[in-house]
PDB file of C-alpha atoms and ligand atoms in Angstrom:
ATOM      1  CA  UNK A   1      -3.068  -9.547  16.282  1.00  0.00           C
ATOM      2  CA  UNK A   2      -2.776  -6.180  14.638  1.00  0.00           C
ATOM      3  CA  UNK A   3      -2.830  -7.705  11.172  1.00  0.00           C
ATOM      4  CA  UNK A   4      -5.971  -9.580  11.993  1.00  0.00           C
ATOM      5  CA  UNK A   5      -7.665  -6.530  13.470  1.00  0.00           C
ATOM      6  CA  UNK A   6      -6.664  -4.317  10.564  1.00  0.00           C
ATOM      7  CA  UNK A   7      -7.844  -6.828   8.024  1.00  0.00           C
ATOM      8  CA  UNK A   8     -11.053  -7.385   9.924  1.00  0.00           C
ATOM      9  CA  UNK A   9     -11.531  -3.632   9.891  1.00  0.00           C
ATOM     10  CA  UNK A  10     -10.841  -3.570   6.193  1.00  0.00           C
ATOM     11  CA  UNK A  11     -13.370  -6.278   5.637  1.00  0.00           C
ATOM     12  CA  UNK A  12     -15.954  -5.075   8.111  1.00  0.00           C
ATOM     13  CA  UNK A  13     -15.771  -1.497   6.929  1.00  0.00           C
ATOM     14  CA  UNK A  14     -16.963  -2.476   3.517  1.00  0.00           C
ATOM     15  CA  UNK A  15     -20.676  -2.753   3.002  1.00  0.00           C
ATOM     16  CA  UNK A  16     -19.982  -3.967  -0.495  1.00  0.00           C
ATOM     17  CA  UNK A  17     -19.391  -7.649  -1.033  1.00  0.00           C
ATOM     18  CA  UNK A  18     -15.943  -8.540  -2.276  1.00  0.00           C
ATOM     19  CA  UNK A  19     -15.941  -8.661  -6.012  1.00  0.00           C
ATOM     20  CA  UNK A  20     -13.202 -11.143  -6.610  1.00  0.00           C
ATOM     21  CA  UNK A  21     -12.356 -13.505  -9.352  1.00  0.00           C
ATOM     22  CA  UNK A  22     -11.528 -17.022  -8.266  1.00  0.00           C
ATOM     23  CA  UNK A  23      -7.780 -17.551  -8.262  1.00  0.00           C
ATOM     24  CA  UNK A  24      -7.655 -21.152  -9.433  1.00  0.00           C
ATOM     25  CA  UNK A  25      -8.772 -20.574 -13.027  1.00  0.00           C
ATOM     26  CA  UNK A  26      -6.558 -17.510 -13.142  1.00  0.00           C
ATOM     27  CA  UNK A  27      -3.539 -19.487 -12.115  1.00  0.00           C
ATOM     28  CA  UNK A  28      -4.360 -22.283 -14.530  1.00  0.00           C
ATOM     29  CA  UNK A  29      -4.527 -19.865 -17.459  1.00  0.00           C
ATOM     30  CA  UNK A  30      -3.286 -16.364 -18.251  1.00  0.00           C
ATOM     31  CA  UNK A  31      -4.852 -13.831 -15.869  1.00  0.00           C
ATOM     32  CA  UNK A  32      -8.143 -12.530 -17.204  1.00  0.00           C
ATOM     33  CA  UNK A  33      -8.394  -9.393 -15.181  1.00  0.00           C
ATOM     34  CA  UNK A  34      -5.814  -6.942 -16.350  1.00  0.00           C
ATOM     35  CA  UNK A  35      -5.682  -3.689 -14.490  1.00  0.00           C
ATOM     36  CA  UNK A  36      -2.899  -2.291 -16.574  1.00  0.00           C
ATOM     37  CA  UNK A  37      -2.008   1.329 -16.318  1.00  0.00           C
ATOM     38  CA  UNK A  38      -1.257   3.267 -19.519  1.00  0.00           C
ATOM     39  CA  UNK A  39       1.798   1.809 -21.183  1.00  0.00           C
ATOM     40  CA  UNK A  40       2.824   4.927 -23.106  1.00  0.00           C
ATOM     41  CA  UNK A  41       5.697   5.845 -20.830  1.00  0.00           C
ATOM     42  CA  UNK A  42       6.042   2.396 -19.333  1.00  0.00           C
ATOM     43  CA  UNK A  43       9.525   1.470 -18.158  1.00  0.00           C
ATOM     44  CA  UNK A  44       8.804  -2.161 -19.154  1.00  0.00           C
ATOM     45  CA  UNK A  45      10.068  -3.329 -22.510  1.00  0.00           C
ATOM     46  CA  UNK A  46       7.496  -4.948 -24.818  1.00  0.00           C
ATOM     47  CA  UNK A  47       8.886  -8.491 -24.388  1.00  0.00           C
ATOM     48  CA  UNK A  48       9.171  -8.335 -20.633  1.00  0.00           C
ATOM     49  CA  UNK A  49       6.458 -10.208 -18.721  1.00  0.00           C
ATOM     50  CA  UNK A  50       4.236  -7.868 -16.785  1.00  0.00           C
ATOM     51  CA  UNK A  51       4.507  -7.768 -13.058  1.00  0.00           C
ATOM     52  CA  UNK A  52       1.688  -9.720 -11.410  1.00  0.00           C
ATOM     53  CA  UNK A  53      -0.020  -8.281  -8.363  1.00  0.00           C
ATOM     54  CA  UNK A  54      -2.072 -10.645  -6.200  1.00  0.00           C
ATOM     55  CA  UNK A  55      -4.490  -8.878  -3.941  1.00  0.00           C
ATOM     56  CA  UNK A  56      -7.937  -8.173  -2.748  1.00  0.00           C
ATOM     57  CA  UNK A  57      -9.767  -4.852  -2.700  1.00  0.00           C
ATOM     58  CA  UNK A  58     -10.411  -4.453   1.025  1.00  0.00           C
ATOM     59  CA  UNK A  59      -6.810  -5.018   2.054  1.00  0.00           C
ATOM     60  CA  UNK A  60      -3.467  -3.235   1.756  1.00  0.00           C
ATOM     61  CA  UNK A  61      -3.372  -4.091  -1.955  1.00  0.00           C
ATOM     62  CA  UNK A  62      -4.663  -0.667  -3.142  1.00  0.00           C
ATOM     63  CA  UNK A  63      -1.615   1.065  -1.660  1.00  0.00           C
ATOM     64  CA  UNK A  64       0.598  -0.993  -3.986  1.00  0.00           C
ATOM     65  CA  UNK A  65      -1.772  -0.223  -6.865  1.00  0.00           C
ATOM     66  CA  UNK A  66      -1.473   3.481  -6.023  1.00  0.00           C
ATOM     67  CA  UNK A  67       2.315   3.339  -6.315  1.00  0.00           C
ATOM     68  CA  UNK A  68       2.191   1.289  -9.524  1.00  0.00           C
ATOM     69  CA  UNK A  69      -0.121   3.956 -10.951  1.00  0.00           C
ATOM     70  CA  UNK A  70       2.180   6.779  -9.799  1.00  0.00           C
ATOM     71  CA  UNK A  71       5.064   5.032 -11.576  1.00  0.00           C
ATOM     72  CA  UNK A  72       2.936   4.229 -14.620  1.00  0.00           C
ATOM     73  CA  UNK A  73       3.898   0.541 -14.454  1.00  0.00           C
ATOM     74  CA  UNK A  74       1.681  -1.889 -16.365  1.00  0.00           C
ATOM     75  CA  UNK A  75       0.711  -4.932 -14.334  1.00  0.00           C
ATOM     76  CA  UNK A  76      -1.683  -7.835 -14.188  1.00  0.00           C
ATOM     77  CA  UNK A  77      -3.991  -7.791 -11.225  1.00  0.00           C
ATOM     78  CA  UNK A  78      -5.085 -11.137  -9.850  1.00  0.00           C
ATOM     79  CA  UNK A  79      -7.842 -10.725  -7.351  1.00  0.00           C
ATOM     80  CA  UNK A  80      -8.132 -13.320  -4.598  1.00  0.00           C
ATOM     81  CA  UNK A  81     -11.379 -13.955  -2.826  1.00  0.00           C
ATOM     82  CA  UNK A  82     -10.275 -13.799   0.811  1.00  0.00           C
ATOM     83  CA  UNK A  83     -13.701 -14.881   2.063  1.00  0.00           C
ATOM     84  CA  UNK A  84     -13.446 -18.002  -0.095  1.00  0.00           C
ATOM     85  CA  UNK A  85      -9.961 -18.621   1.355  1.00  0.00           C
ATOM     86  CA  UNK A  86      -8.231 -18.464  -2.021  1.00  0.00           C
ATOM     87  CA  UNK A  87      -5.151 -17.038  -0.326  1.00  0.00           C
ATOM     88  CA  UNK A  88      -4.609 -20.394   1.387  1.00  0.00           C
ATOM     89  CA  UNK A  89      -4.768 -22.508  -1.756  1.00  0.00           C
ATOM     90  CA  UNK A  90      -1.486 -24.194  -2.755  1.00  0.00           C
ATOM     91  CA  UNK A  91      -1.200 -22.064  -5.903  1.00  0.00           C
ATOM     92  CA  UNK A  92      -0.996 -18.856  -3.898  1.00  0.00           C
ATOM     93  CA  UNK A  93       0.946 -20.383  -0.992  1.00  0.00           C
ATOM     94  CA  UNK A  94       3.687 -21.081  -3.553  1.00  0.00           C
ATOM     95  CA  UNK A  95       3.917 -17.293  -3.924  1.00  0.00           C
ATOM     96  CA  UNK A  96       3.413 -16.308  -0.295  1.00  0.00           C
ATOM     97  CA  UNK A  97       3.613 -19.232   2.138  1.00  0.00           C
ATOM     98  CA  UNK A  98       1.894 -17.046   4.739  1.00  0.00           C
ATOM     99  CA  UNK A  99      -1.222 -16.844   2.572  1.00  0.00           C
ATOM    100  CA  UNK A 100      -1.468 -13.066   2.822  1.00  0.00           C
ATOM    101  CA  UNK A 101      -1.898 -10.309   0.284  1.00  0.00           C
ATOM    102  CA  UNK A 102      -0.560  -8.219  -1.309  1.00  0.00           C
ATOM    103  CA  UNK A 103       2.124 -10.209  -3.107  1.00  0.00           C
ATOM    104  CA  UNK A 104       3.836  -9.730  -6.429  1.00  0.00           C
ATOM    105  CA  UNK A 105       5.582 -11.909  -8.949  1.00  0.00           C
ATOM    106  CA  UNK A 106       8.070  -9.994 -11.064  1.00  0.00           C
ATOM    107  CA  UNK A 107      10.088 -12.261 -13.301  1.00  0.00           C
ATOM    108  CA  UNK A 108      11.629 -14.856 -10.971  1.00  0.00           C
ATOM    109  CA  UNK A 109      10.953 -12.792  -7.866  1.00  0.00           C
ATOM    110  CA  UNK A 110       8.079 -13.605  -5.530  1.00  0.00           C
ATOM    111  CA  UNK A 111       7.665 -10.860  -2.964  1.00  0.00           C
ATOM    112  CA  UNK A 112       5.196 -10.154  -0.171  1.00  0.00           C
ATOM    113  CA  UNK A 113       4.781  -7.600   2.635  1.00  0.00           C
ATOM    114  CA  UNK A 114       3.378  -4.347   1.286  1.00  0.00           C
ATOM    115  CA  UNK A 115       6.309  -2.272   2.586  1.00  0.00           C
ATOM    116  CA  UNK A 116       8.877  -4.557   0.947  1.00  0.00           C
ATOM    117  CA  UNK A 117       6.936  -4.438  -2.327  1.00  0.00           C
ATOM    118  CA  UNK A 118       6.830  -0.618  -2.244  1.00  0.00           C
ATOM    119  CA  UNK A 119      10.559  -0.359  -1.556  1.00  0.00           C
ATOM    120  CA  UNK A 120      11.349  -2.896  -4.279  1.00  0.00           C
ATOM    121  CA  UNK A 121       9.342  -0.893  -6.819  1.00  0.00           C
ATOM    122  CA  UNK A 122      11.025   2.348  -5.746  1.00  0.00           C
ATOM    123  CA  UNK A 123      14.430   0.717  -6.130  1.00  0.00           C
ATOM    124  CA  UNK A 124      13.670  -1.034  -9.414  1.00  0.00           C
ATOM    125  CA  UNK A 125      12.298   2.115 -11.025  1.00  0.00           C
ATOM    126  CA  UNK A 126      15.093   4.376  -9.744  1.00  0.00           C
ATOM    127  CA  UNK A 127      12.966   6.347  -7.312  1.00  0.00           C
ATOM    128  CA  UNK A 128      15.399   6.142  -4.397  1.00  0.00           C
ATOM    129  CA  UNK A 129      17.980   8.854  -3.695  1.00  0.00           C
ATOM    130  CA  UNK A 130      21.656   8.173  -4.410  1.00  0.00           C
ATOM    131  CA  UNK A 131      22.774   8.950  -0.910  1.00  0.00           C
ATOM    132  CA  UNK A 132      22.823   6.079   1.569  1.00  0.00           C
ATOM    133  CA  UNK A 133      21.576   8.389   4.326  1.00  0.00           C
ATOM    134  CA  UNK A 134      18.625   9.638   2.273  1.00  0.00           C
ATOM    135  CA  UNK A 135      17.702   6.083   1.284  1.00  0.00           C
ATOM    136  CA  UNK A 136      17.817   5.105   4.949  1.00  0.00           C
ATOM    137  CA  UNK A 137      15.342   7.906   5.730  1.00  0.00           C
ATOM    138  CA  UNK A 138      12.911   6.566   3.137  1.00  0.00           C
ATOM    139  CA  UNK A 139      13.208   3.064   4.603  1.00  0.00           C
ATOM    140  CA  UNK A 140      12.651   4.535   8.054  1.00  0.00           C
ATOM    141  CA  UNK A 141       9.320   6.044   7.004  1.00  0.00           C
ATOM    142  CA  UNK A 142       8.082   2.947   5.201  1.00  0.00           C
ATOM    143  CA  UNK A 143       8.876   0.815   8.263  1.00  0.00           C
ATOM    144  CA  UNK A 144       7.380   3.483  10.526  1.00  0.00           C
ATOM    145  CA  UNK A 145       4.133   3.323   8.525  1.00  0.00           C
ATOM    146  CA  UNK A 146       3.851  -0.448   8.847  1.00  0.00           C
ATOM    147  CA  UNK A 147       5.321  -1.117  12.266  1.00  0.00           C
ATOM    148  CA  UNK A 148       4.417   1.988  14.256  1.00  0.00           C
ATOM    149  CA  UNK A 149       1.800   4.191  12.589  1.00  0.00           C
ATOM    150  CA  UNK A 150      -0.596   1.441  11.542  1.00  0.00           C
ATOM    151  CA  UNK A 151      -0.742  -0.288  14.963  1.00  0.00           C
ATOM    152  CA  UNK A 152      -0.949   3.103  16.678  1.00  0.00           C
ATOM    153  CA  UNK A 153      -3.993   4.042  14.630  1.00  0.00           C
ATOM    154  CA  UNK A 154      -5.720   0.694  14.231  1.00  0.00           C
ATOM    155  CA  UNK A 155      -5.322  -0.914  17.626  1.00  0.00           C
ATOM    156  CA  UNK A 156      -8.132   0.614  19.639  1.00  0.00           C
ATOM    157  CA  UNK A 157      -6.410   0.134  22.992  1.00  0.00           C
ATOM    158  CA  UNK A 158      -3.270   1.959  21.795  1.00  0.00           C
ATOM    159  CA  UNK A 159      -4.918   4.731  19.823  1.00  0.00           C
ATOM    160  CA  UNK A 160      -5.632   7.366  22.461  1.00  0.00           C
ATOM    161  CA  UNK A 161      -2.074   7.326  23.804  1.00  0.00           C
ATOM    162  CA  UNK A 162      -0.289   6.809  20.492  1.00  0.00           C
ATOM    163  CA  UNK A 163      -2.115   9.245  18.216  1.00  0.00           C
ATOM    164  CA  UNK A 164      -0.621  12.462  19.678  1.00  0.00           C
ATOM    165  CA  UNK A 165       2.816  10.857  19.975  1.00  0.00           C
ATOM    166  CA  UNK A 166       2.785   9.897  16.296  1.00  0.00           C
ATOM    167  CA  UNK A 167       0.756  12.654  14.702  1.00  0.00           C
ATOM    168  CA  UNK A 168       2.151  15.757  16.442  1.00  0.00           C
ATOM    169  CA  UNK A 169       5.651  15.408  14.926  1.00  0.00           C
ATOM    170  CA  UNK A 170       4.202  14.257  11.615  1.00  0.00           C
ATOM    171  CA  UNK A 171       2.026  17.367  11.556  1.00  0.00           C
ATOM    172  CA  UNK A 172       5.082  19.528  12.291  1.00  0.00           C
ATOM    173  CA  UNK A 173       7.047  17.978   9.437  1.00  0.00           C
ATOM    174  CA  UNK A 174       4.161  18.512   7.048  1.00  0.00           C
ATOM    175  CA  UNK A 175       3.889  22.151   8.116  1.00  0.00           C
ATOM    176  CA  UNK A 176       7.416  22.618   6.747  1.00  0.00           C
ATOM    177  CA  UNK A 177       7.181  20.632   3.501  1.00  0.00           C
ATOM    178  CA  UNK A 178       4.418  19.158   1.328  1.00  0.00           C
ATOM    179  CA  UNK A 179       5.594  15.535   1.500  1.00  0.00           C
ATOM    180  CA  UNK A 180       7.246  13.357   4.106  1.00  0.00           C
ATOM    181  CA  UNK A 181      10.863  13.549   3.027  1.00  0.00           C
ATOM    182  CA  UNK A 182      10.955  16.452   0.582  1.00  0.00           C
ATOM    183  CA  UNK A 183       8.936  18.643  -1.756  1.00  0.00           C
ATOM    184  CA  UNK A 184       8.280  15.627  -3.952  1.00  0.00           C
ATOM    185  CA  UNK A 185       6.076  12.614  -3.346  1.00  0.00           C
ATOM    186  CA  UNK A 186       8.163   9.528  -2.551  1.00  0.00           C
ATOM    187  CA  UNK A 187       7.478   5.938  -1.628  1.00  0.00           C
ATOM    188  CA  UNK A 188       7.512   7.093   2.016  1.00  0.00           C
ATOM    189  CA  UNK A 189       4.329   9.042   1.264  1.00  0.00           C
ATOM    190  CA  UNK A 190       2.671   6.035  -0.330  1.00  0.00           C
ATOM    191  CA  UNK A 191       3.131   4.066   2.889  1.00  0.00           C
ATOM    192  CA  UNK A 192       2.397   6.835   5.413  1.00  0.00           C
ATOM    193  CA  UNK A 193      -0.481   8.508   3.547  1.00  0.00           C
ATOM    194  CA  UNK A 194      -2.116   5.148   2.812  1.00  0.00           C
ATOM    195  CA  UNK A 195      -2.395   4.247   6.495  1.00  0.00           C
ATOM    196  CA  UNK A 196      -3.595   7.751   7.379  1.00  0.00           C
ATOM    197  CA  UNK A 197      -6.197   7.463   4.630  1.00  0.00           C
ATOM    198  CA  UNK A 198      -7.273   3.970   5.748  1.00  0.00           C
ATOM    199  CA  UNK A 199      -7.658   5.258   9.320  1.00  0.00           C
ATOM    200  CA  UNK A 200      -9.680   8.251   8.159  1.00  0.00           C
ATOM    201  CA  UNK A 201     -11.937   6.324   5.820  1.00  0.00           C
ATOM    202  CA  UNK A 202     -12.353   3.043   7.713  1.00  0.00           C
ATOM    203  CA  UNK A 203     -12.320   4.283  11.287  1.00  0.00           C
ATOM    204  CA  UNK A 204     -13.542   7.848  10.654  1.00  0.00           C
ATOM    205  CA  UNK A 205     -10.646   9.138  12.730  1.00  0.00           C
ATOM    206  CA  UNK A 206     -10.754  12.886  13.187  1.00  0.00           C
ATOM    207  CA  UNK A 207      -7.436  14.506  12.279  1.00  0.00           C
ATOM    208  CA  UNK A 208      -8.665  18.095  12.716  1.00  0.00           C
ATOM    209  CA  UNK A 209      -6.183  18.663  15.578  1.00  0.00           C
ATOM    210  CA  UNK A 210      -3.489  18.070  12.934  1.00  0.00           C
ATOM    211  CA  UNK A 211      -4.280  20.531  10.122  1.00  0.00           C
ATOM    212  CA  UNK A 212      -1.097  19.878   8.153  1.00  0.00           C
ATOM    213  CA  UNK A 213      -1.999  16.178   8.051  1.00  0.00           C
ATOM    214  CA  UNK A 214      -5.509  17.042   6.851  1.00  0.00           C
ATOM    215  CA  UNK A 215      -4.000  19.234   4.104  1.00  0.00           C
ATOM    216  CA  UNK A 216      -1.517  16.462   3.233  1.00  0.00           C
ATOM    217  CA  UNK A 217      -4.298  13.914   2.819  1.00  0.00           C
ATOM    218  CA  UNK A 218      -6.215  16.381   0.633  1.00  0.00           C
ATOM    219  CA  UNK A 219      -3.057  16.873  -1.424  1.00  0.00           C
ATOM    220  CA  UNK A 220      -2.529  13.169  -2.057  1.00  0.00           C
ATOM    221  CA  UNK A 221      -6.253  12.599  -2.625  1.00  0.00           C
ATOM    222  CA  UNK A 222      -6.126  15.117  -5.484  1.00  0.00           C
ATOM    223  CA  UNK A 223      -3.576  13.029  -7.405  1.00  0.00           C
ATOM    224  CA  UNK A 224      -5.050  11.096 -10.304  1.00  0.00           C
ATOM    225  CA  UNK A 225      -3.042   7.940  -9.487  1.00  0.00           C
ATOM    226  CA  UNK A 226      -4.563   7.994  -5.982  1.00  0.00           C
ATOM    227  CA  UNK A 227      -8.081   8.682  -7.260  1.00  0.00           C
ATOM    228  CA  UNK A 228      -7.831   5.742  -9.684  1.00  0.00           C
ATOM    229  CA  UNK A 229      -6.708   3.288  -6.989  1.00  0.00           C
ATOM    230  CA  UNK A 230      -6.807   3.731  -3.217  1.00  0.00           C
ATOM    231  CA  UNK A 231      -9.234   6.634  -3.482  1.00  0.00           C
ATOM    232  CA  UNK A 232     -11.774   4.341  -5.178  1.00  0.00           C
ATOM    233  CA  UNK A 233     -11.913   1.713  -2.495  1.00  0.00           C
TER     234      UNK A 233
HETATM  235  N1  LIG B 301       2.140  -6.844   6.984  1.00  0.00           N
HETATM  236  C1  LIG B 301       1.516  -7.435   5.829  1.00  0.00           C
HETATM  237  C2  LIG B 301       0.075  -7.766   6.192  1.00  0.00           C
HETATM  238  C3  LIG B 301      -0.559  -8.686   5.190  1.00  0.00           C
HETATM  239  C4  LIG B 301      -1.944  -9.082   5.644  1.00  0.00           C
HETATM  240  O1  LIG B 301      -2.218  -9.283   6.834  1.00  0.00           O
HETATM  241  N2  LIG B 301      -2.850  -9.235   4.670  1.00  0.00           N
HETATM  242  C5  LIG B 301      -4.210  -9.605   4.974  1.00  0.00           C
HETATM  243  C6  LIG B 301      -5.185  -8.647   4.301  1.00  0.00           C
HETATM  244  S1  LIG B 301      -5.044  -7.006   4.921  1.00  0.00           S
HETATM  245  C7  LIG B 301      -4.502 -10.984   4.444  1.00  0.00           C
HETATM  246  O2  LIG B 301      -4.050 -11.347   3.380  1.00  0.00           O
HETATM  247  N3  LIG B 301      -5.285 -11.768   5.187  1.00  0.00           N
HETATM  248  C8  LIG B 301      -5.715 -13.038   4.747  1.00  0.00           C
HETATM  249  C9  LIG B 301      -5.374 -14.130   5.711  1.00  0.00           C
HETATM  250  O3  LIG B 301      -4.608 -13.883   6.672  1.00  0.00           O
HETATM  251  O4  LIG B 301      -5.886 -15.224   5.509  1.00  0.00           O
HETATM  252  C10 LIG B 301       1.587  -6.457   4.662  1.00  0.00           C
HETATM  253  O5  LIG B 301       1.771  -5.237   4.914  1.00  0.00           O
HETATM  254  O6  LIG B 301       1.525  -6.885   3.502  1.00  0.00           O
END
């Protein structure tokens, strides 16, 4: 129910029609729309196939694009027209049988669920701490963003009760340090800040009671990787 309501909000909040390329020709031939980030310091070797990201602009896809941009990973972006039901065509169902975006194909791996994709990228590109306990904390925040923060902000009947429960401690943490787990942006911030940003921009939620959260969102919004991706939507 939450997924539907969030996606409906994503879709309804946009006055702009979806600008999507049809998936079928893209799957039949090499993707035409390449949204590659600069390759200069790319961790990919020249012969390695680029990661493919399947998505749609008014969905959770831009949060994955934000992280790919932060990591400077080149990728091919394949835009699905959700309104035309391209996500339920057999070609995409072979990648995600649930017919939901975002999803990636990286070599032999087909992966969906935005949180799982973010954690995979963090792991693959050596962004996770060495310590088991610190890695567990990062996982905690990514799951918190998807399973607790997002429903608390997006489900109207939960919002009034949940917002102070979720945002008061978050505000306290961000009073002590600039990012969720440390002084450095991590994948935990991609997940948490993305949902805060979606709530602010799509629902016009007022976070002024939580000044450290407001400052945090300003801080992430100033990053060029954010401006080029999620900040554009
Ligand atoms: N929990 C999933 C949610 C995925 C999801 O619901 N995606 C929506 C767009 S926001 C979708 O693809 N909807 C199309 C459909 O269900 O047909 C994630 O974080 O990736």
